[in-house]
mmCIF file with all atom_site columns, C-alpha atoms in Angstrom:
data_model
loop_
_atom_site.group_PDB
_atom_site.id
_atom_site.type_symbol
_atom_site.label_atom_id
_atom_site.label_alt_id
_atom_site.label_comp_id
_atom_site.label_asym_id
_atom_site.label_entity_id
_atom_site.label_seq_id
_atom_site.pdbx_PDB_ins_code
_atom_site.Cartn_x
_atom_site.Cartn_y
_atom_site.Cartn_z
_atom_site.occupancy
_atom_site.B_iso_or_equiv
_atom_site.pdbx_formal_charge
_atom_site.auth_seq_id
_atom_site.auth_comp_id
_atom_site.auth_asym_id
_atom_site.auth_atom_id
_atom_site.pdbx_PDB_model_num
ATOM 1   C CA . UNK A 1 1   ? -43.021 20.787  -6.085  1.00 51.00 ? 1   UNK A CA 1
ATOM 2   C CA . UNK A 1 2   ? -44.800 24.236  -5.793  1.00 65.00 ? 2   UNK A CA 1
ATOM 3   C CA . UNK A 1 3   ? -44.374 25.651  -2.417  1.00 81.00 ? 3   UNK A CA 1
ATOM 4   C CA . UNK A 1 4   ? -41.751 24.628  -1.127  1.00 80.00 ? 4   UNK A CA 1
ATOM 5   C CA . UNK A 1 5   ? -40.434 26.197  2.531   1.00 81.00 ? 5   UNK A CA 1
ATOM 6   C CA . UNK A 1 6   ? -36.935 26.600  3.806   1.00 84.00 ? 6   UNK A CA 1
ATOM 7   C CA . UNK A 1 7   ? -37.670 24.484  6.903   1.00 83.00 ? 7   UNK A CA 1
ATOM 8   C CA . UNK A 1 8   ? -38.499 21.374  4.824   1.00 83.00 ? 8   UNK A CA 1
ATOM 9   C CA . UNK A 1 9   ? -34.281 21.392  3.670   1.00 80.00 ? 9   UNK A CA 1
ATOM 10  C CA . UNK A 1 10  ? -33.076 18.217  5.104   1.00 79.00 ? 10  UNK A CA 1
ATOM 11  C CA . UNK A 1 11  ? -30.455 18.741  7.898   1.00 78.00 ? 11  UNK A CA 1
ATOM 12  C CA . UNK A 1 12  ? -27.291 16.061  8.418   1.00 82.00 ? 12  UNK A CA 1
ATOM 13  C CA . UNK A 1 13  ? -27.861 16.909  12.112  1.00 83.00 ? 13  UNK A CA 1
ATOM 14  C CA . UNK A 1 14  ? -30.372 14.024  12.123  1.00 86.00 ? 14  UNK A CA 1
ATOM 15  C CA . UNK A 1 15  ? -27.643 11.595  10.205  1.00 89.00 ? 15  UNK A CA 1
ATOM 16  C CA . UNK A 1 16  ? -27.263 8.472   11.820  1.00 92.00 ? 16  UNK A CA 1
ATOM 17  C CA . UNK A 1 17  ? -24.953 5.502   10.315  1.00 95.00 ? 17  UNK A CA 1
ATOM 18  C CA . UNK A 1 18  ? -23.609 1.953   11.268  1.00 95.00 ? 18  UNK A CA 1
ATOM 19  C CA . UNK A 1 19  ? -20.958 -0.319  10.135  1.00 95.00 ? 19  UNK A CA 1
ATOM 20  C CA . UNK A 1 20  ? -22.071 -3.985  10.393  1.00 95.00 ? 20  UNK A CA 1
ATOM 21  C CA . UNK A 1 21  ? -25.297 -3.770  12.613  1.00 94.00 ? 21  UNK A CA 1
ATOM 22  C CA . UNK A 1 22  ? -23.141 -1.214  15.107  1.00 93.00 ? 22  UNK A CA 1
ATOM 23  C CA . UNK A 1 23  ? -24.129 2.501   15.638  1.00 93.00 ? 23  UNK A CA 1
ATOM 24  C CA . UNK A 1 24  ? -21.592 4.857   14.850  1.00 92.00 ? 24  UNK A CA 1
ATOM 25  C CA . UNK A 1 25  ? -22.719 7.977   17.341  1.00 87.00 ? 25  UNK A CA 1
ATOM 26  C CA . UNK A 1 26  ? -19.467 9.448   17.028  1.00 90.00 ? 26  UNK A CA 1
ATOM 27  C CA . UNK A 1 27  ? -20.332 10.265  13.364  1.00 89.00 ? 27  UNK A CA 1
ATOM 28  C CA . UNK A 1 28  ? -19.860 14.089  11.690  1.00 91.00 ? 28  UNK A CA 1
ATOM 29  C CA . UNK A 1 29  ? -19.862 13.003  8.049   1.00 94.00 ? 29  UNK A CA 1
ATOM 30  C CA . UNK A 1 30  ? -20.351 10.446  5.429   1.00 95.00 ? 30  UNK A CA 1
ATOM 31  C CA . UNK A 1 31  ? -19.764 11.147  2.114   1.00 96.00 ? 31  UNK A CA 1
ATOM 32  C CA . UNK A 1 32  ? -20.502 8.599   -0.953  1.00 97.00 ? 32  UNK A CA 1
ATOM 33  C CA . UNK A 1 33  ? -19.384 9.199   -4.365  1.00 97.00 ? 33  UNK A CA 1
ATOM 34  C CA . UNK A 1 34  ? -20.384 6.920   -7.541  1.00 97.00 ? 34  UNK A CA 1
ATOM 35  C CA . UNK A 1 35  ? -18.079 7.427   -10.693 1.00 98.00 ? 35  UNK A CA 1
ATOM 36  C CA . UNK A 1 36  ? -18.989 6.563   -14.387 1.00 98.00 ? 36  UNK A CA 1
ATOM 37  C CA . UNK A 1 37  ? -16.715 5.407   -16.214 1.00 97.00 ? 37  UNK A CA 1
ATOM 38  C CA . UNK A 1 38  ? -17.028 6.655   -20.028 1.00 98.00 ? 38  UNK A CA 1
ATOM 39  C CA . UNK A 1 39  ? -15.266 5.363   -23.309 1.00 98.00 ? 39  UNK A CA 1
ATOM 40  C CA . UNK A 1 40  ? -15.523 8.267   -26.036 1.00 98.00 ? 40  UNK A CA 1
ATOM 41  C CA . UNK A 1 41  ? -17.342 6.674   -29.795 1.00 98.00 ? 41  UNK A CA 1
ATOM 42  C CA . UNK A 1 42  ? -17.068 8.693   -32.945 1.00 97.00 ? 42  UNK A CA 1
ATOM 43  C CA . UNK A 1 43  ? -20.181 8.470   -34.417 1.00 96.00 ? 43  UNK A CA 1
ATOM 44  C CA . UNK A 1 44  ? -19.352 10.114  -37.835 1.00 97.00 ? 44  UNK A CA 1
ATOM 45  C CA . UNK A 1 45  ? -18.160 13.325  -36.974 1.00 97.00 ? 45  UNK A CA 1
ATOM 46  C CA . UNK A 1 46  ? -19.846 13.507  -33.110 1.00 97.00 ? 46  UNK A CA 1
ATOM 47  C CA . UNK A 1 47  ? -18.155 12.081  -30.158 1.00 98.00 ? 47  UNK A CA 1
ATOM 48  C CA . UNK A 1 48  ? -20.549 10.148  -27.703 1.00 97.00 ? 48  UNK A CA 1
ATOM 49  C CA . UNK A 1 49  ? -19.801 8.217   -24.871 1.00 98.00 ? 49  UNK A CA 1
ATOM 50  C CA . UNK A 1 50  ? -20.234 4.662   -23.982 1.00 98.00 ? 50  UNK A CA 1
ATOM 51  C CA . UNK A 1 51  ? -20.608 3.210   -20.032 1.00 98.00 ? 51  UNK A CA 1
ATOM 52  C CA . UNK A 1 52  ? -18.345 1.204   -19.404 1.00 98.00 ? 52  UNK A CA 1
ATOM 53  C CA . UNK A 1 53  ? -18.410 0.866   -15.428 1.00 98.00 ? 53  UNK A CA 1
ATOM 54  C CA . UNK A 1 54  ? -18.721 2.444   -12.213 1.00 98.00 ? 54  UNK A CA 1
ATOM 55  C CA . UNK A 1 55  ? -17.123 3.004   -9.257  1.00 98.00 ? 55  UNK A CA 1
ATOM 56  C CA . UNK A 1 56  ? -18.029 3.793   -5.670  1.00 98.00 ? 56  UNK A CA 1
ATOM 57  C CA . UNK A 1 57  ? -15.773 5.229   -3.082  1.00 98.00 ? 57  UNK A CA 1
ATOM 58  C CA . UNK A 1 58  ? -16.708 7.231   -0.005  1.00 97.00 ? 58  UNK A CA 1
ATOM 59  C CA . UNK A 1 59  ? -15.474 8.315   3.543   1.00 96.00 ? 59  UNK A CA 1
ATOM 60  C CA . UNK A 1 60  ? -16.436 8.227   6.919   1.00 95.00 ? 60  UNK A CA 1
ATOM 61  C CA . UNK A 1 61  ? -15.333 10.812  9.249   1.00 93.00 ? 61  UNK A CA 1
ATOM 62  C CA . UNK A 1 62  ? -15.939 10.372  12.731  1.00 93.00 ? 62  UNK A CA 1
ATOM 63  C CA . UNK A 1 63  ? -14.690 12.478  16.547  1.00 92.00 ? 63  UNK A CA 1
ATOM 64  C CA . UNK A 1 64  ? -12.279 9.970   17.881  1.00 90.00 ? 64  UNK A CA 1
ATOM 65  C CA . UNK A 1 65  ? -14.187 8.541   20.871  1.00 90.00 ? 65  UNK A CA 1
ATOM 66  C CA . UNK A 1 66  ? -13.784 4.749   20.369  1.00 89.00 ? 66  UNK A CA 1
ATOM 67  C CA . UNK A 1 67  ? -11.173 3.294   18.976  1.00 90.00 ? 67  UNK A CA 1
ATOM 68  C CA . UNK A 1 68  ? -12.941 1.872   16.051  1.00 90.00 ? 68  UNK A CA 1
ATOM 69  C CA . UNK A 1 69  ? -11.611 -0.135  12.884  1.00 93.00 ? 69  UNK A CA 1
ATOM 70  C CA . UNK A 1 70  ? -8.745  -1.554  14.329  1.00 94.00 ? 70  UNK A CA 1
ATOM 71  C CA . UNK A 1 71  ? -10.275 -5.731  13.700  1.00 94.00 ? 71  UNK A CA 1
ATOM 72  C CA . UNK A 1 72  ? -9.994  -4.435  10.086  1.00 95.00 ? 72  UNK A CA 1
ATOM 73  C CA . UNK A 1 73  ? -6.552  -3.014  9.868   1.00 95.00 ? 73  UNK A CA 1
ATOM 74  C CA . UNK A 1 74  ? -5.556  -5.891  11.546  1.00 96.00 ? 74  UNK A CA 1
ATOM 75  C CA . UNK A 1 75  ? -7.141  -8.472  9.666   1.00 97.00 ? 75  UNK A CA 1
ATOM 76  C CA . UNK A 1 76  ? -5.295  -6.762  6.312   1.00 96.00 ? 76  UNK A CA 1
ATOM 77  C CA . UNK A 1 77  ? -2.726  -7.113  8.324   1.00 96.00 ? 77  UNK A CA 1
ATOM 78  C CA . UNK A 1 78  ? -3.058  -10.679 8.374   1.00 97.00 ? 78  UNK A CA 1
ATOM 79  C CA . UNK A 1 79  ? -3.828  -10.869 3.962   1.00 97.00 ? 79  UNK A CA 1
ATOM 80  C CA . UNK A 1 80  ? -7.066  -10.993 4.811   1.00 97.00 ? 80  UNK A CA 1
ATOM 81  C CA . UNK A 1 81  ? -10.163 -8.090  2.200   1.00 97.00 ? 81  UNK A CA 1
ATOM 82  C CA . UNK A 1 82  ? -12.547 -8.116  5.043   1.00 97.00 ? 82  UNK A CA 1
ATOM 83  C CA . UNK A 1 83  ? -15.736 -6.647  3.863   1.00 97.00 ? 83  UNK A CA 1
ATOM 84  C CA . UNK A 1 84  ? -18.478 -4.761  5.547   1.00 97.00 ? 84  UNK A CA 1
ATOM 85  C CA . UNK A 1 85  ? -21.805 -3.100  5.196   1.00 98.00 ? 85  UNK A CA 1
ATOM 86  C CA . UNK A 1 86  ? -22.752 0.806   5.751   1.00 97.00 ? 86  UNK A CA 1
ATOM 87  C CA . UNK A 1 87  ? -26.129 1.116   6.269   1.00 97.00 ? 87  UNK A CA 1
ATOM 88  C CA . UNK A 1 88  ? -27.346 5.423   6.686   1.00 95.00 ? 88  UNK A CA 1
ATOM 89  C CA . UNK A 1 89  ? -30.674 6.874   8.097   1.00 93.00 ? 89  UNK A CA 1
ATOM 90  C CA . UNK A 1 90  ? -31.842 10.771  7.692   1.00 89.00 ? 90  UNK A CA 1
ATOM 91  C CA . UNK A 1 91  ? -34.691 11.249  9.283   1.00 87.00 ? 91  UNK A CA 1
ATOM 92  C CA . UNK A 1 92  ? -34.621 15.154  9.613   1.00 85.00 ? 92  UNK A CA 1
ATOM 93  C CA . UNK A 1 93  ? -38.164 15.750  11.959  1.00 85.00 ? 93  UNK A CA 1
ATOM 94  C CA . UNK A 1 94  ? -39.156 18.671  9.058   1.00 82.00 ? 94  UNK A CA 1
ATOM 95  C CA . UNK A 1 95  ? -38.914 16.134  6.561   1.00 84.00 ? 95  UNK A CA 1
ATOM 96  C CA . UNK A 1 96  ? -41.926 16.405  3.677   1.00 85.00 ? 96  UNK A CA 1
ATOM 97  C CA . UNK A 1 97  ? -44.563 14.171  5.110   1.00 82.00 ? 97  UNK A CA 1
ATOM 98  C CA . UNK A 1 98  ? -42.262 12.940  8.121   1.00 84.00 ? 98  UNK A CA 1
ATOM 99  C CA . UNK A 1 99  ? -40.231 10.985  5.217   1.00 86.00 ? 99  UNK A CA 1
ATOM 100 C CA . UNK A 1 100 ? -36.912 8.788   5.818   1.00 89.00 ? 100 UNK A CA 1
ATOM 101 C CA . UNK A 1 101 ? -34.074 8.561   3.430   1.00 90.00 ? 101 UNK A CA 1
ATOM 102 C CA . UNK A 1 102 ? -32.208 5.467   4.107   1.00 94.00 ? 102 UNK A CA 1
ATOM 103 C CA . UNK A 1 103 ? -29.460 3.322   2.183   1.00 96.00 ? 103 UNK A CA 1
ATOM 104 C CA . UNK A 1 104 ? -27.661 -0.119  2.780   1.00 97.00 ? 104 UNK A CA 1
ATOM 105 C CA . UNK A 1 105 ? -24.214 -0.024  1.218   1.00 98.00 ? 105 UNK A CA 1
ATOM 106 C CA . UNK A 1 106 ? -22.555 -3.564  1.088   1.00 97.00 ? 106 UNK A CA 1
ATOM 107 C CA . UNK A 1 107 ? -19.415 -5.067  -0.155  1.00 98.00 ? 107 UNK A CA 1
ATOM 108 C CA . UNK A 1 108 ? -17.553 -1.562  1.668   1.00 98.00 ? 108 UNK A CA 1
ATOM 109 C CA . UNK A 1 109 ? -13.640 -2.314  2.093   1.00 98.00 ? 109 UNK A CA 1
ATOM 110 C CA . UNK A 1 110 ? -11.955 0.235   4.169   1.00 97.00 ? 110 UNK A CA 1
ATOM 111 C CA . UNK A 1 111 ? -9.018  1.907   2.342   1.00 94.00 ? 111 UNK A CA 1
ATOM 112 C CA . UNK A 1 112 ? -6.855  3.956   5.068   1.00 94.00 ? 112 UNK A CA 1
ATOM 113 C CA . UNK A 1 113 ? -5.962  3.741   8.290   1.00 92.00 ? 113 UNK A CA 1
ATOM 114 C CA . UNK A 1 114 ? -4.431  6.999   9.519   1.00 89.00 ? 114 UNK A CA 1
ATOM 115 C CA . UNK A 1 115 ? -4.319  8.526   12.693  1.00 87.00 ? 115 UNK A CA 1
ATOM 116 C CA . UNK A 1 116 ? -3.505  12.207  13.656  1.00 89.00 ? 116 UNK A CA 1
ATOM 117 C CA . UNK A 1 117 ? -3.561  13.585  17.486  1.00 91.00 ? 117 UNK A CA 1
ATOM 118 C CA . UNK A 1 118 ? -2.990  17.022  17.659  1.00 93.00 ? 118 UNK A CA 1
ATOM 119 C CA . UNK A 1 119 ? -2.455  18.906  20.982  1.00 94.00 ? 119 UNK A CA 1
ATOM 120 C CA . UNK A 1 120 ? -5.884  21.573  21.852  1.00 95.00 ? 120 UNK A CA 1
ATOM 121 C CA . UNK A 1 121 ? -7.631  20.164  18.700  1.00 94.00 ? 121 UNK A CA 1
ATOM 122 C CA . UNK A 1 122 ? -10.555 17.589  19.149  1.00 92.00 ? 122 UNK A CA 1
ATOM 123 C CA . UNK A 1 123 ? -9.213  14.276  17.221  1.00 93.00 ? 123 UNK A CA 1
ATOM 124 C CA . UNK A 1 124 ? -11.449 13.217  14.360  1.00 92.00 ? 124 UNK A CA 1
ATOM 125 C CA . UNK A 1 125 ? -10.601 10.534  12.097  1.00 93.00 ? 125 UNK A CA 1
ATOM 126 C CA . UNK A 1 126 ? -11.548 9.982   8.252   1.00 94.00 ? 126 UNK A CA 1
ATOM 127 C CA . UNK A 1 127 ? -11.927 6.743   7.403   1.00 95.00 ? 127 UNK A CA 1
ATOM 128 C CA . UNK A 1 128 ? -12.078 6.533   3.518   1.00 97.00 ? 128 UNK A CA 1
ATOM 129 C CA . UNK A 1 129 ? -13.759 2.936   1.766   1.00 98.00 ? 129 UNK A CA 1
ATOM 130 C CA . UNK A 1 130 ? -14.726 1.531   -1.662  1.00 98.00 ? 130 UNK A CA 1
ATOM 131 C CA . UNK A 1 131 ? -17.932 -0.200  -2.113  1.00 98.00 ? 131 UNK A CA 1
ATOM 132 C CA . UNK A 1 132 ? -19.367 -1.781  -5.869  1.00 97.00 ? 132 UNK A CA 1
ATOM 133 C CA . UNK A 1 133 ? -22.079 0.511   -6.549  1.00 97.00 ? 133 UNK A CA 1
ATOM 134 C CA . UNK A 1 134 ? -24.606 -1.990  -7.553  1.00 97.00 ? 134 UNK A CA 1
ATOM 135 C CA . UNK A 1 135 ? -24.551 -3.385  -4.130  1.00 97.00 ? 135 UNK A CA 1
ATOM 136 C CA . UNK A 1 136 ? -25.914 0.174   -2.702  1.00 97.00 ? 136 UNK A CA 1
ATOM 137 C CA . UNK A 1 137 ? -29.584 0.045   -2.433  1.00 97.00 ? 137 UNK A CA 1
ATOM 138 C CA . UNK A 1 138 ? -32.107 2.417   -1.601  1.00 95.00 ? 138 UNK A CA 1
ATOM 139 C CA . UNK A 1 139 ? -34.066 1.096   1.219   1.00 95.00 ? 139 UNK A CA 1
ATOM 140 C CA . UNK A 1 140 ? -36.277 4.459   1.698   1.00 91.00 ? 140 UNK A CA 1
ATOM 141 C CA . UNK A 1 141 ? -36.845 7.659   0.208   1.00 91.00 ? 141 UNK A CA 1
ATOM 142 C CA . UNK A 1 142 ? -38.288 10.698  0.826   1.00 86.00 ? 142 UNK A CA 1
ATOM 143 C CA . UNK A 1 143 ? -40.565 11.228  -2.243  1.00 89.00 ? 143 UNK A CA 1
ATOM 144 C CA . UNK A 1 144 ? -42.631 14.722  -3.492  1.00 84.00 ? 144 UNK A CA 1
ATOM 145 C CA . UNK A 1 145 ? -46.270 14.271  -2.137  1.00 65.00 ? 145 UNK A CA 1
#
């Protein structure tokens, strides 16, 4: 890792992220989060932990320019679990080496539907999801040269 320089940080300016083959330009944020799920073991008088799953969950938050996500709500609506995929690029130009980090998250189910307009305030939306962590793969990373 040696020397490495400030301007090689990676920047979510250069985020980019679609839901089912579509761009979402409207994008400020995704977040992902995987949880572990841990039993405790006594072995003799330690305490260990065992896996026992995990759990993904995330959010999407987004300026309000389209009306997006509605086919979903809708489809709930209807007793229907649609399913999508998330796929995310970072491709920051000051990348190490002129690197990509990309993932494809699949089996995503969008969780909440809320909207919030607020007079002199830009509208933004957060769309929250779930996704099984096994099905989020790591299409391309930016590795140490």
């Amino acid at each position: 890792m040696g020397d490495i320089k400030g301007d090689k940080t990676l920047s979510g300016t250069w985020a980019e992220v679609w839901y089912n083959g579509f761009k979402i330009a409207e994008l400020n944020k995704i977040e992902t989060k995987v949880t572990v799920n841990r039993e405790d073991v006594q072995m003799g008088i330690d305490v260990d932990t065992k896996i026992t799953g995990q759990k993904g969950e995330g959010t999407l938050s987004v300026n309000k320019v389209y009306t997006r996500f509605d086919d979903v709500r809708q489809a709930i609506s209807k007793g229907k679990d649609p399913r999508g995929t998330i796929t995310t690029k970072l491709q920051d130009p000051d990348a190490v080496g002129g690197q990509t980090e990309r993932y494809q998250i699949s089996n995503v189910a969008l969780s909440e539907f809320t909207k919030t307009w607020e007079k002199g305030a830009v509208v933004k939306e957060e769309i929250p999801f779930t996704f099984t962590p096994s099905d989020m793969i790591l299409l391309d990373q930016i590795k140490d040269n």
